[in-house]
Tab-separated table of C-alpha atoms in Angstrom:
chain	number	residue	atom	x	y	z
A	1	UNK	CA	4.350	-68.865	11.399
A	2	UNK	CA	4.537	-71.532	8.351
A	3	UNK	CA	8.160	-72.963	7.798
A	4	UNK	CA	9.740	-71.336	3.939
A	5	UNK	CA	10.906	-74.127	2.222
A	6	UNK	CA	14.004	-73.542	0.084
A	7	UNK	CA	14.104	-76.249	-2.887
A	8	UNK	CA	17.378	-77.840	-3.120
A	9	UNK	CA	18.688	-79.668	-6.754
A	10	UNK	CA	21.529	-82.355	-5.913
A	11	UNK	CA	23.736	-82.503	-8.547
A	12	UNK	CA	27.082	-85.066	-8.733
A	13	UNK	CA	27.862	-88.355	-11.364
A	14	UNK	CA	28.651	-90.279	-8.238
A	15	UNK	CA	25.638	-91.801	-7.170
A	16	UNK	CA	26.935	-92.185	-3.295
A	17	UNK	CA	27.773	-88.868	-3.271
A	18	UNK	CA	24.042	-87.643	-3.671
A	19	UNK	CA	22.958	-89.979	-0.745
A	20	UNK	CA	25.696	-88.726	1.600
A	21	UNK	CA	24.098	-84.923	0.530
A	22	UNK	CA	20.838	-86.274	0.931
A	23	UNK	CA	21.268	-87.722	4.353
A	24	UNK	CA	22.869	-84.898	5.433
A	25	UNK	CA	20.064	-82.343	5.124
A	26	UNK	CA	17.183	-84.932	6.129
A	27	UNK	CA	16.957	-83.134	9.238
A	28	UNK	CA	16.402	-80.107	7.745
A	29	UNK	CA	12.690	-79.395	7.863
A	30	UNK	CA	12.688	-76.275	5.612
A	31	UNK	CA	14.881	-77.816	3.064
A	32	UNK	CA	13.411	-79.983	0.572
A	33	UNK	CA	14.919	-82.083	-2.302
A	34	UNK	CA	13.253	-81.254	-5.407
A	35	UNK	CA	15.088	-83.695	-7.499
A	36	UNK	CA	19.005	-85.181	-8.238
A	37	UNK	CA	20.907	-84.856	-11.379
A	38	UNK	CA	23.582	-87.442	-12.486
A	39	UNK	CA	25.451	-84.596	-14.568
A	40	UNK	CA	25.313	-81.463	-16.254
A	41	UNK	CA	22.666	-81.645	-19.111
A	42	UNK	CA	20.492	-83.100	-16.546
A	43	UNK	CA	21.138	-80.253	-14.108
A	44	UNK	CA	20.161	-78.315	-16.736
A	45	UNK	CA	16.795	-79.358	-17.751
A	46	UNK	CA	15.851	-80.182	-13.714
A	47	UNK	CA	16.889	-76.218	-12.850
A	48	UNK	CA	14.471	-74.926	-15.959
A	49	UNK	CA	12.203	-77.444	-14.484
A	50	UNK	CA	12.260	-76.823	-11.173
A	51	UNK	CA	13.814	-73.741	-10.467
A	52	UNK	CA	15.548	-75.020	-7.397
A	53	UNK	CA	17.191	-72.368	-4.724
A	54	UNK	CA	19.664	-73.768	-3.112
A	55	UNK	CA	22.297	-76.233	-5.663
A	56	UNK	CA	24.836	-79.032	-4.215
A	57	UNK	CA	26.998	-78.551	-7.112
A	58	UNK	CA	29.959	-81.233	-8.370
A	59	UNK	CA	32.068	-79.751	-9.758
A	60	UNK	CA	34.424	-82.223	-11.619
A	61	UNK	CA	31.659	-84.714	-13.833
A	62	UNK	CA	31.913	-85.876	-17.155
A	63	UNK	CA	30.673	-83.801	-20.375
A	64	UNK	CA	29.854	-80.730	-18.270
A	65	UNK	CA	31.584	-79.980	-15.186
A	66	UNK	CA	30.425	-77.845	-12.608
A	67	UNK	CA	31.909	-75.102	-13.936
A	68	UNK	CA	30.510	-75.104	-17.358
A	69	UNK	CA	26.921	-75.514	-15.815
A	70	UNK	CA	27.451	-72.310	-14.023
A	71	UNK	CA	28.539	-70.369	-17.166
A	72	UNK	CA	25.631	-71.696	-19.152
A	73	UNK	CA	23.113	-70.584	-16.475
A	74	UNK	CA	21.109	-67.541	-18.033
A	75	UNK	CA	20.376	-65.513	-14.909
A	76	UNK	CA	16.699	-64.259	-14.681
């Protein structure tokens, strides 16, 4: 039976912060990172891009904070 990979969009202004995330699911065989986003316009574009399933969400960035991103999301 093949492995399901769930796409996962890492999304936080600190740049450490995506790492940590990052090195914390590298074991993870069946997740795989699609892509990071440095804040929310970014997040954005990558999720119409990429339509990721899984999001590591910050909430407090700059411009557009977590919570705005959510609210702007247009659920299909």
């Amino acid at each position: 039976m093949a492995e399901a990979n769930i796409k996962v969009l890492i999304v936080d202004d600190e740049p450490f912060a995506r790492k940590y995330i990052r090195e914390l699911l590298k074991d993870h065989r069946d997740l795989v990172v699609i892509g990071e986003a440095g804040n929310g316009k970014a997040a954005m574009r990558a999720m119409a891009k990429e339509r990721p399933d899984i999001i590591f969400l910050d909430i407090q960035m700059p411009e557009m904070d977590g919570f705005t991103l959510l609210q702007n999301l247009s659920v299909r």
